Short mmCIF file of C-alpha atoms in Angstrom, two decimals:
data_model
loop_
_atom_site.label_atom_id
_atom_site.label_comp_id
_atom_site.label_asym_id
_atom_site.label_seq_id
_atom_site.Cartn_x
_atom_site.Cartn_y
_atom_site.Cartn_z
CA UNK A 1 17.28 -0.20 -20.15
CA UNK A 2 16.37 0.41 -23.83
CA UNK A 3 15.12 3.83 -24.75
CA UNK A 4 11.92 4.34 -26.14
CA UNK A 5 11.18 3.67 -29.61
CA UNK A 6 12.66 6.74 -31.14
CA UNK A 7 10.25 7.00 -34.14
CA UNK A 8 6.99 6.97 -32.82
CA UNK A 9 7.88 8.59 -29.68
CA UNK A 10 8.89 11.62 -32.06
CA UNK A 11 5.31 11.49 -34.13
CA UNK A 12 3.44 12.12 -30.97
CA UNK A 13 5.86 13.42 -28.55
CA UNK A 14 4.75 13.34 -24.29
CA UNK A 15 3.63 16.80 -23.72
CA UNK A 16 2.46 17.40 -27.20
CA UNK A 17 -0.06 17.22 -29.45
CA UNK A 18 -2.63 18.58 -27.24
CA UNK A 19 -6.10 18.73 -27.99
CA UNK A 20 -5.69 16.87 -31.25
CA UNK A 21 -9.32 16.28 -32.18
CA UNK A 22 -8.28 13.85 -35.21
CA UNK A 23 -6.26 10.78 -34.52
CA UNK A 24 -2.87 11.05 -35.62
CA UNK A 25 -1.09 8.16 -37.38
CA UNK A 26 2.03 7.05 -35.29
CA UNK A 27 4.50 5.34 -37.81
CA UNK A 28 6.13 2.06 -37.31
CA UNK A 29 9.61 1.15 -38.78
CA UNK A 30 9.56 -2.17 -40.82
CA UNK A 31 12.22 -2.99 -43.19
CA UNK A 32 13.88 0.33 -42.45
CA UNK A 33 10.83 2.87 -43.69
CA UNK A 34 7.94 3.58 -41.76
CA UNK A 35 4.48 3.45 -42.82
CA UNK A 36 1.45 4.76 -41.20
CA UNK A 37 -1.25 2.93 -39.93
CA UNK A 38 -4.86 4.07 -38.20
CA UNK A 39 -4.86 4.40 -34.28
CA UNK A 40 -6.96 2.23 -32.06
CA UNK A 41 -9.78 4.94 -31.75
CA UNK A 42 -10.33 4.30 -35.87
CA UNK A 43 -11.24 1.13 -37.42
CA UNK A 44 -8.48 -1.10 -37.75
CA UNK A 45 -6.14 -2.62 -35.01
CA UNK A 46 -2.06 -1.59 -34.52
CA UNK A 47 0.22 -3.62 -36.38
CA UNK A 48 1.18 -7.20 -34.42
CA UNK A 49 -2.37 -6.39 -31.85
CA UNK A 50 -4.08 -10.09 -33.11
CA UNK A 51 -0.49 -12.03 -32.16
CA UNK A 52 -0.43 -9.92 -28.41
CA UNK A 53 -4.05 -10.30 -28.00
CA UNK A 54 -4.40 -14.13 -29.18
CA UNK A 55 -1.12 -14.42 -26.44
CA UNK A 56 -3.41 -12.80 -23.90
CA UNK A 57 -6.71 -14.83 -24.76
CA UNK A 58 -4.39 -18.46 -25.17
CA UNK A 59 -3.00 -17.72 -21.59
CA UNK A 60 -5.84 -16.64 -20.02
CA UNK A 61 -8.29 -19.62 -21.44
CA UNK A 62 -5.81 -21.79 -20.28
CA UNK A 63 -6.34 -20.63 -16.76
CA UNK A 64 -10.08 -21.29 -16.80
CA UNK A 65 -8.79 -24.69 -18.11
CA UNK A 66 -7.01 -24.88 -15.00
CA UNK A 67 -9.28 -23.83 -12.95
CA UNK A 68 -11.89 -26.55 -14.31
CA UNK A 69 -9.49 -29.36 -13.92
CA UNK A 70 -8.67 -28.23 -10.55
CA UNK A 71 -12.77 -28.51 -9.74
CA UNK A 72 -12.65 -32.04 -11.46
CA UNK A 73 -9.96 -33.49 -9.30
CA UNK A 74 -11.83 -32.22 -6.51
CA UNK A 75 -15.19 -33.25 -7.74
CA UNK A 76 -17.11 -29.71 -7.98
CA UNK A 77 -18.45 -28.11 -11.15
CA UNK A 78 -16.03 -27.42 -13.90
CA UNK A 79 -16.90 -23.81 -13.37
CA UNK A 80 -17.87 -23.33 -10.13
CA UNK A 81 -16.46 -20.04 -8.21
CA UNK A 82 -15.68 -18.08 -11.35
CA UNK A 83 -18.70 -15.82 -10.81
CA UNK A 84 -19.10 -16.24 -6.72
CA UNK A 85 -16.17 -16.21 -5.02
CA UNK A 86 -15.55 -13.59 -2.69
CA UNK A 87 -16.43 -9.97 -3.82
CA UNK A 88 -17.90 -11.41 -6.93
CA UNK A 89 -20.96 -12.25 -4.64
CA UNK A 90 -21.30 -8.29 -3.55
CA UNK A 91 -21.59 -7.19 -7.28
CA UNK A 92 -23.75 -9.73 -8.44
CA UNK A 93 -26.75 -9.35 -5.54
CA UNK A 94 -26.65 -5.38 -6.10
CA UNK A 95 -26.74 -5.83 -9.87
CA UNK A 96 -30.14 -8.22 -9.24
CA UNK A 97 -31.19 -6.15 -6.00
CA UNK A 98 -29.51 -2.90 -6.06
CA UNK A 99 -27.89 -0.75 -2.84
CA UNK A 100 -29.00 -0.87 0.72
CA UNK A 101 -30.10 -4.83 0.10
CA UNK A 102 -27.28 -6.52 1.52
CA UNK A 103 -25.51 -6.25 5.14
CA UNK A 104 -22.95 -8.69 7.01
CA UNK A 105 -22.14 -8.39 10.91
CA UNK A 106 -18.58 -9.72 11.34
CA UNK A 107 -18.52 -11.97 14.48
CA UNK A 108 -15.48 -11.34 15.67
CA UNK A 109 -16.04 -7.50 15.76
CA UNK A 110 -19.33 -6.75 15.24
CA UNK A 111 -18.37 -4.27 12.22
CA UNK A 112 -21.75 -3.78 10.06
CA UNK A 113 -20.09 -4.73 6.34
CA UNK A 114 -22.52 -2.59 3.44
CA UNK A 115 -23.09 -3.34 0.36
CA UNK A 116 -21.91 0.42 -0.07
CA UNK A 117 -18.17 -0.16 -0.47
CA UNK A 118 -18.81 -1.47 -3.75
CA UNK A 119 -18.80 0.46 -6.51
CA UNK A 120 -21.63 1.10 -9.26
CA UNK A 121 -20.34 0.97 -12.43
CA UNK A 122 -19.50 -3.07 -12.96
CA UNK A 123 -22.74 -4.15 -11.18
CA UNK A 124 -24.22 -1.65 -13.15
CA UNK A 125 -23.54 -3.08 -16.75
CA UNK A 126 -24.02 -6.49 -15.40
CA UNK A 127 -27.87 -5.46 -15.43
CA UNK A 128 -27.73 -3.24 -18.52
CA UNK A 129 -26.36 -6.23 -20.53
CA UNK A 130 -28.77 -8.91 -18.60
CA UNK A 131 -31.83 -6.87 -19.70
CA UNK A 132 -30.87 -7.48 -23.47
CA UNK A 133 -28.82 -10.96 -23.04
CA UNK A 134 -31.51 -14.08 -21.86
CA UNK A 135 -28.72 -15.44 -19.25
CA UNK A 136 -28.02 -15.95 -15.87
CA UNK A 137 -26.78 -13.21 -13.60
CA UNK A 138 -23.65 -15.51 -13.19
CA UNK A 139 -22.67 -16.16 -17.00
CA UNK A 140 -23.21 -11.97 -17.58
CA UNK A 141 -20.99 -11.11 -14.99
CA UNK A 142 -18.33 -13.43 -16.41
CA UNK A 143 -18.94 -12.13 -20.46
CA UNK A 144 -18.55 -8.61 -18.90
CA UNK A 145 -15.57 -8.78 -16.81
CA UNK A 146 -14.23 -10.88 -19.40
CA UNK A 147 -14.82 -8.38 -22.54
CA UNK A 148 -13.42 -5.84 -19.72
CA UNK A 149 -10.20 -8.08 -19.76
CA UNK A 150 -9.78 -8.30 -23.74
CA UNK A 151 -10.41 -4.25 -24.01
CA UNK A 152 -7.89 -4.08 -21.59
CA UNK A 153 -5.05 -6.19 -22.98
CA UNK A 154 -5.17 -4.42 -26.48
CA UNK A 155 -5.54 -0.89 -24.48
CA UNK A 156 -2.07 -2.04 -22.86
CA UNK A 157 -0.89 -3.21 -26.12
CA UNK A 158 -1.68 0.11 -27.67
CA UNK A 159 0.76 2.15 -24.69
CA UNK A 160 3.10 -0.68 -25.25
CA UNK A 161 3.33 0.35 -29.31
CA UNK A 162 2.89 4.03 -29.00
CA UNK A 163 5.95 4.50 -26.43
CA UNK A 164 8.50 1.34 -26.96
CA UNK A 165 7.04 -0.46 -30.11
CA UNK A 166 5.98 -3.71 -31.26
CA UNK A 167 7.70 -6.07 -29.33
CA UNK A 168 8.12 -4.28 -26.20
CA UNK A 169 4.10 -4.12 -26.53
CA UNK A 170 3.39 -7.71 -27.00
CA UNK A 171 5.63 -8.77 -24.09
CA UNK A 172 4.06 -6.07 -21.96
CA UNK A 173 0.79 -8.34 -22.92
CA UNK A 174 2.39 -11.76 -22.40
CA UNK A 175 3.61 -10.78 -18.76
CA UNK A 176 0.65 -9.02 -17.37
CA UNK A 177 -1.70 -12.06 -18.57
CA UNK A 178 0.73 -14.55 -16.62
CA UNK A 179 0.82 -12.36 -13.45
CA UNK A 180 0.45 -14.39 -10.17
CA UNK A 181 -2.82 -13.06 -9.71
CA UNK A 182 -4.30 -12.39 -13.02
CA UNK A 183 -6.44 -15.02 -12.05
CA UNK A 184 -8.82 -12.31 -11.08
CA UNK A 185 -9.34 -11.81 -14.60
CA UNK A 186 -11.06 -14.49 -15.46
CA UNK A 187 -13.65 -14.33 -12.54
CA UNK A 188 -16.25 -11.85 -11.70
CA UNK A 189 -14.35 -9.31 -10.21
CA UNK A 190 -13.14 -5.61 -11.10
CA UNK A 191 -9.83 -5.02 -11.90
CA UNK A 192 -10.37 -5.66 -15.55
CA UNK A 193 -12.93 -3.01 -15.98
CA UNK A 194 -10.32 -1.03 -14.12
CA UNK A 195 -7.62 -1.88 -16.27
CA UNK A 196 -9.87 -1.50 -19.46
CA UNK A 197 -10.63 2.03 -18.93
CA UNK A 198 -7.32 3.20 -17.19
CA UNK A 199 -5.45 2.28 -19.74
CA UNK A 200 -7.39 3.83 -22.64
CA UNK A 201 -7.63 7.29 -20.49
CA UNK A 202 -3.85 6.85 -20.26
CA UNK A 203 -3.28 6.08 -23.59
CA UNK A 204 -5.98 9.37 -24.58
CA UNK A 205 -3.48 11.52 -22.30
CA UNK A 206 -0.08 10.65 -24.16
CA UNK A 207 -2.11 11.45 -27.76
CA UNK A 208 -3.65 14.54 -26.90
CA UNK A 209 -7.67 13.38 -26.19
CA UNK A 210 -8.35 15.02 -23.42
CA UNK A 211 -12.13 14.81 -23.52
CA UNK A 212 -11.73 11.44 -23.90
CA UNK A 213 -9.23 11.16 -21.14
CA UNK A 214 -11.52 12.34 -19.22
CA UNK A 215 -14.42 10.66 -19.78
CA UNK A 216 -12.59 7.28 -19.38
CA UNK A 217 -11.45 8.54 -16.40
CA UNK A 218 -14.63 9.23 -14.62
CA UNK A 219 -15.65 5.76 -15.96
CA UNK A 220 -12.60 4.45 -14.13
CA UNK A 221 -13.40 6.30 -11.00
CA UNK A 222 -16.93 4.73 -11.15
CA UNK A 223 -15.44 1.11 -11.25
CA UNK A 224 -13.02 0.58 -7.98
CA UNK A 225 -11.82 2.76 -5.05
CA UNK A 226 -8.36 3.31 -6.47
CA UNK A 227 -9.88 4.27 -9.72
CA UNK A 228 -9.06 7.71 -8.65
CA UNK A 229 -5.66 7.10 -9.87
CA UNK A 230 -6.32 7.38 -13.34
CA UNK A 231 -7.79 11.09 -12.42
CA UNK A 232 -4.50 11.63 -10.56
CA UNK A 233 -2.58 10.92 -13.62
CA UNK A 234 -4.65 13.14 -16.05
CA UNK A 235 -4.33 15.94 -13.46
CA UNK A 236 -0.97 15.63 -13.10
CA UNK A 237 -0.34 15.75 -16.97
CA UNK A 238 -2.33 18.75 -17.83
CA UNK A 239 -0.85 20.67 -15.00
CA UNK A 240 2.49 20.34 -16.61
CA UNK A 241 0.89 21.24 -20.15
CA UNK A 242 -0.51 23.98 -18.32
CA UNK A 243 2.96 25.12 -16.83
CA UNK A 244 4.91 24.36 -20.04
CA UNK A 245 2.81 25.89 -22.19
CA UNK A 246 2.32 28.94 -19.95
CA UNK A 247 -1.48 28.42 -19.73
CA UNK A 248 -2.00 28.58 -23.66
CA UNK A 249 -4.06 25.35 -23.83
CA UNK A 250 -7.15 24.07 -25.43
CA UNK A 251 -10.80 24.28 -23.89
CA UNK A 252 -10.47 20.24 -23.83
CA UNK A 253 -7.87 19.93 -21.38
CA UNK A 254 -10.02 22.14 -18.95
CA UNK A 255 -12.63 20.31 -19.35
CA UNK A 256 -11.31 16.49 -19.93
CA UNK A 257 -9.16 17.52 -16.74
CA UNK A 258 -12.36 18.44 -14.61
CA UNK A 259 -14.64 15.85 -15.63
CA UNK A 260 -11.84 13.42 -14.80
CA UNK A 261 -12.08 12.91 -11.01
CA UNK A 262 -16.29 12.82 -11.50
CA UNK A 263 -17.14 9.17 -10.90
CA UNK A 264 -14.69 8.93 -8.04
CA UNK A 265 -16.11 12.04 -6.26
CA UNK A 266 -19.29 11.45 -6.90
CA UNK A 267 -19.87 7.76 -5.55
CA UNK A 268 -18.55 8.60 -2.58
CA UNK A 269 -20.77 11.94 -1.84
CA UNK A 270 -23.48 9.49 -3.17
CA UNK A 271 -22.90 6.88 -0.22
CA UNK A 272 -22.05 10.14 2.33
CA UNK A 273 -25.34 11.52 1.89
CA UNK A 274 -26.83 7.87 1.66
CA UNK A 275 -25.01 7.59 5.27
CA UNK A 276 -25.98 11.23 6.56
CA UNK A 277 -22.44 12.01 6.50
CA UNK A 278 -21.72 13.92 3.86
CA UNK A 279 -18.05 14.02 3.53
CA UNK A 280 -16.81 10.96 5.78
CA UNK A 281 -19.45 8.68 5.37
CA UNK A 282 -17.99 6.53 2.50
CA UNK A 283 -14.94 5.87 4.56
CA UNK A 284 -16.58 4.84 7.67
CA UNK A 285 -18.34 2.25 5.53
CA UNK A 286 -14.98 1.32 4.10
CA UNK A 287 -13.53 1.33 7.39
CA UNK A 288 -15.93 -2.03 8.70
CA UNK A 289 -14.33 -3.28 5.34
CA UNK A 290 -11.08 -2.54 7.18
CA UNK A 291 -10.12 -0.51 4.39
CA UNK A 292 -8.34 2.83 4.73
CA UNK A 293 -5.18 4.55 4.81
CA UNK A 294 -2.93 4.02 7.40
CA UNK A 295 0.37 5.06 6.34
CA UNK A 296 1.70 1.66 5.92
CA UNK A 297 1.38 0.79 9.67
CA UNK A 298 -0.88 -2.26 8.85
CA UNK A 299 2.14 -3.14 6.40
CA UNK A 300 4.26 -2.92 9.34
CA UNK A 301 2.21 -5.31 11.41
CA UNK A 302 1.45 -7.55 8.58
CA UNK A 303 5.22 -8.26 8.06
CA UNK A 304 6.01 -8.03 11.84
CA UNK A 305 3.39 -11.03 12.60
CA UNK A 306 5.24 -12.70 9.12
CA UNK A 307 8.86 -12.89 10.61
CA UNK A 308 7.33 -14.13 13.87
CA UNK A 309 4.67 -16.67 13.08
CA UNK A 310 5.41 -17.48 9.37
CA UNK A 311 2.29 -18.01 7.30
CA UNK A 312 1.42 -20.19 4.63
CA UNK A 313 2.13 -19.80 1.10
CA UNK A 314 -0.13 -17.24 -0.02
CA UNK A 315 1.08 -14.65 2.38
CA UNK A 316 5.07 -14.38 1.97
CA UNK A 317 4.31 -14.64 -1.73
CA UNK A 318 1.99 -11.63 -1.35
CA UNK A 319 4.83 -9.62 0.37
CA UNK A 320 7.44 -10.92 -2.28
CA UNK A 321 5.42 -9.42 -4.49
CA UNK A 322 4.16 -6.21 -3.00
CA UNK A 323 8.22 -5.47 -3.16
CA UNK A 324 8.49 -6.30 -6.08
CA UNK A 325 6.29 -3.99 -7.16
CA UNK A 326 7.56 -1.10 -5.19
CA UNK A 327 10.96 -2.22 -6.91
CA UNK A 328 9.37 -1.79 -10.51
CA UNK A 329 8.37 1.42 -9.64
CA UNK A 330 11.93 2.44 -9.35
CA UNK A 331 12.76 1.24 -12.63
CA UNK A 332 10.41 2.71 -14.50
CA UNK A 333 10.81 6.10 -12.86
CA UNK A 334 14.30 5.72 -13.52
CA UNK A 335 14.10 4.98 -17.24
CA UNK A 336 11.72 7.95 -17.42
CA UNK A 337 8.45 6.63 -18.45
CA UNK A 338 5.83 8.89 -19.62
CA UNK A 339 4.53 10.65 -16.97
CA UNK A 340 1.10 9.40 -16.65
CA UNK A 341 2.13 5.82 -16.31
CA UNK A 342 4.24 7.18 -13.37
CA UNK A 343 1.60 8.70 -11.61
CA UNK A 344 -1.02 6.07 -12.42
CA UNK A 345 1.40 3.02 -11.07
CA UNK A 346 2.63 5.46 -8.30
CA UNK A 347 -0.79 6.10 -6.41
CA UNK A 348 -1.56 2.89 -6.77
CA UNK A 349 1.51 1.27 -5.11
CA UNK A 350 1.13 3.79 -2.76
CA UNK A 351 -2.40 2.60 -1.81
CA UNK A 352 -1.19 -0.82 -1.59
CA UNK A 353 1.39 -0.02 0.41
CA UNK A 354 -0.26 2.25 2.58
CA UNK A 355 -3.45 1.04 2.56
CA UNK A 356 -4.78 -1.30 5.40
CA UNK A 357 -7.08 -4.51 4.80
CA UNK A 358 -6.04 -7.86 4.39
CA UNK A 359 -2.62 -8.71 2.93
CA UNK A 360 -2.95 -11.88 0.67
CA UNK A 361 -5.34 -9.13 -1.39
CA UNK A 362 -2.69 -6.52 -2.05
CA UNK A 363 -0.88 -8.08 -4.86
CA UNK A 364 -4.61 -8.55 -6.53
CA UNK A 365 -4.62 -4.79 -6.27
CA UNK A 366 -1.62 -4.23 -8.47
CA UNK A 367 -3.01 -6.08 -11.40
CA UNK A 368 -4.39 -3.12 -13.10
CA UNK A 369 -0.57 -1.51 -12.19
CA UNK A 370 0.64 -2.70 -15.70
CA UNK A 371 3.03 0.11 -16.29
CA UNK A 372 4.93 -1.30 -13.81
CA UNK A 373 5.77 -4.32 -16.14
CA UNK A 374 7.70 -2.27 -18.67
CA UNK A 375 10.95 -2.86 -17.23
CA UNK A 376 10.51 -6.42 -17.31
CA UNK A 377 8.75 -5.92 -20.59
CA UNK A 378 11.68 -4.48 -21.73
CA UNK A 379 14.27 -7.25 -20.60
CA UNK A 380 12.03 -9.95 -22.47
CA UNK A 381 12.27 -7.94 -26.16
CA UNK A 382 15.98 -7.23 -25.45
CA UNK A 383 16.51 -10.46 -24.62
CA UNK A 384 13.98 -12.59 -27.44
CA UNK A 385 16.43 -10.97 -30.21
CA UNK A 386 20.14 -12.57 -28.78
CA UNK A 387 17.98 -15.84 -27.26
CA UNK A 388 14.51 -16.64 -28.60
CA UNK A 389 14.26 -19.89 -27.16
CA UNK A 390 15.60 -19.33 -23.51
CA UNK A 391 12.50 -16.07 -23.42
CA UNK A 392 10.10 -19.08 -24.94
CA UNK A 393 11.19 -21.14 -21.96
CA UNK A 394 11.33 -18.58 -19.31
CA UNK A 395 7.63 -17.16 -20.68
CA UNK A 396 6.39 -20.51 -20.35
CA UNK A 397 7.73 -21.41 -17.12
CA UNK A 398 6.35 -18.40 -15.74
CA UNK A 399 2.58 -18.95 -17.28
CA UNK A 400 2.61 -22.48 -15.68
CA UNK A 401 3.25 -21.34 -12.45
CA UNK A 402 1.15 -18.25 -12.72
CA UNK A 403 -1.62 -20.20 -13.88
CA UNK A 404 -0.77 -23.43 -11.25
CA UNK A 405 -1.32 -20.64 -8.33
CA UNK A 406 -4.26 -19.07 -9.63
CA UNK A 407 -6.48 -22.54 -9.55
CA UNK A 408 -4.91 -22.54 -6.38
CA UNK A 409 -6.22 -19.38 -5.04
CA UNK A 410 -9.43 -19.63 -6.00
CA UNK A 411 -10.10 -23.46 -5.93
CA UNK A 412 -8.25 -24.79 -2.85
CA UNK A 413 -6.62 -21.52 -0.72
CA UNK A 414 -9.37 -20.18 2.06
CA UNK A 415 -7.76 -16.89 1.69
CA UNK A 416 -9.91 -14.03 0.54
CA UNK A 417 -8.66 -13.64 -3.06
#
């Protein structure tokens, strides 16, 4: 695989550069001399963000396109699901009605489902921005996640530049808006305000902003259960800063480092005490979600009931790509990525690996995983320079069908998306 982008990779090298309170310009080479250009924390946007980002918006409007046409032919709304399907529901009654409101008694088990397994922080702007905003609950939830998504795709774009450069960025972009299941971010779900902030707390980490890193991070923690990756990945940086540098760091590390993990720790002592169990009460709630840790042995039995039974579409695709994932991992700890993106895609392929619940969902999981996509990030910039039009055709392909199964999954699949 190609090696980072030597130039910029040298202006703010991994490990480096810590504390920097003032943004520091990372130089791009064009024409053979490099010229320096404001960060994304100042006022103007990276050289060749408006081409990724109007990639990412053309790709994913086209999927609400989709989506509409695929409610036409079966005569619904044009609209209808992209702010109540599924989970979507479960955000939207505790932004209108708050916690404790909302209960559901599964008939086959008689688990007690809470509204409690959801967390705060995207139910909580949806009210925040419907108290200024004279909409519906349903279009604010959809302007949020969908400003979420946007924030996200140039936060992505921005680790893209700073470690490989401008084309390796822009694919990294492309590919993540035409995932399988990127569906999910165009509807009322979380894994773009996930994304969003997890990638901006990454991308504070490899420049030195550790308050910010932080911050972002506690944010992130506050948004979905395996928000407490992004923590895991600014702990595990600053502990090697901390090694390296022979505990000679700044104040901000410290403290960016221990406000990180915050939000995470904090919901869940929040539903605990809510619960009258302190410590284990957020996981028994999570546990009538059928969501926990098991080690991969509901993996196991997933793919043991798949080789036996067979099962429609949606559920070899989702172990194809729950592999593939695991796969991507591999590659990008073996062309030895930055460390945080290692960590960050790590725990969360480990949760979805090892995590129980239902299997069609995993792969939605991964979405916010987008440092796995460098390696095939990678292959498409390599690639676009020899053969520009067999990339165009390959990109294309691969946006059709990604945005052919996403109607699908939300407009005609019964699977829980």
């Amino acid at each position: 695989m190609a090696k980072p982008h030597v130039a910029e990779r040298a202006s703010v090298p991994q490990g480096h550069g810590v504390g920097t309170s003032t943004p520091t310009a990372v130089p791009e080479r064009a024409g053979g001399a490099a010229r320096r250009v404001r960060l994304p924390f100042g006022r103007r946007l990276l050289p060749g963000a408006a081409p990724a980002l109007a990639l990412f918006l053309s790709i994913r409007l086209a999927g609400i396109g989709a989506i509409a046409l695929a409610n036409h032919l079966d005569r619904h709304a044009l609209l209808k699901g992209l702010a109540t399907s599924w989970d979507s529901r479960w955000y939207l009654h505790i932004a209108e009605h708050g916690y404790g409101t909302r209960v559901h008694v599964l008939a086959t088990t008689g688990a007690v489902q809470r509204d409690w397994a959801f967390f705060p922080l995207y139910p909580g702007l949806i009210r925040a921005v419907h108290t200024v905003l004279p909409v519906s609950w349903n279009v604010v939830a959809l302007l949020v996640a969908w400003s979420a998504a946007v924030v996200a795709a140039y936060g992505i774009y921005a680790i893209g530049h700073h470690v490989y450069g401008r084309a390796v960025a822009t694919a990294l972009v492309g590919v993540w808006a035409a995932l399988p299941h990127a569906v999910v971010l165009d509807i009322a779900y979380t894994e773009s305000l996930l994304t969003a902030l997890a990638a901006w707390s990454l991308y504070a980490v490899m420049t030195g902003r550790w308050m910010w890193a932080g911050v972002l991070a506690a944010l992130a923690g506050l948004a979905r259960p395996t928000g407490f990756a992004v923590a895991a990945a600014v702990a595990a940086v600053a502990v090697r800063e901390i090694v390296v540098r022979r505990g000679r760091v700044p104040p901000a590390l410290w403290i960016g480092t221990a406000i990180a993990p915050l939000g995470w720790a904090g919901f869940v002592l929040w539903v605990g005490h809510r619960t009258g169990d302190l410590l284990d009460g957020y996981f028994k709630v999570q546990h009538a979600w059928d969501s926990r840790f098991d080690f991969g042995a509901g993996s196991v039995r997933f793919l043991k009931a798949l080789l036996l039974y067979g099962g429609r579409v949606v559920y070899p695709l989702a172990l194809v790509l729950v592999v593939a994932a695991v796969v991507l991992f591999c590659l990008l700890c073996f062309d030895r990525a930055p460390l945080a993106l290692i960590v960050y895609a790590g725990m969360l392929v480990l949760i979805t690996v090892g995590g129980s619940g239902p299997y069609a969902s995993k792969p939605r999981f991964l979405v916010p995983a987008f440092p796995l996509l460098f390696p095939i990030a990678l292959a498409f910039a390599r690639s676009w320079r020899v053969r520009p039009k067999h990339v165009l055709l390959i990109g294309t392909v691969l946006a059709v069908l990604s945005l052919a199964y996403g109607s699908y999954l939300l407009t005609a699949s019964r699977t829980p998306l």
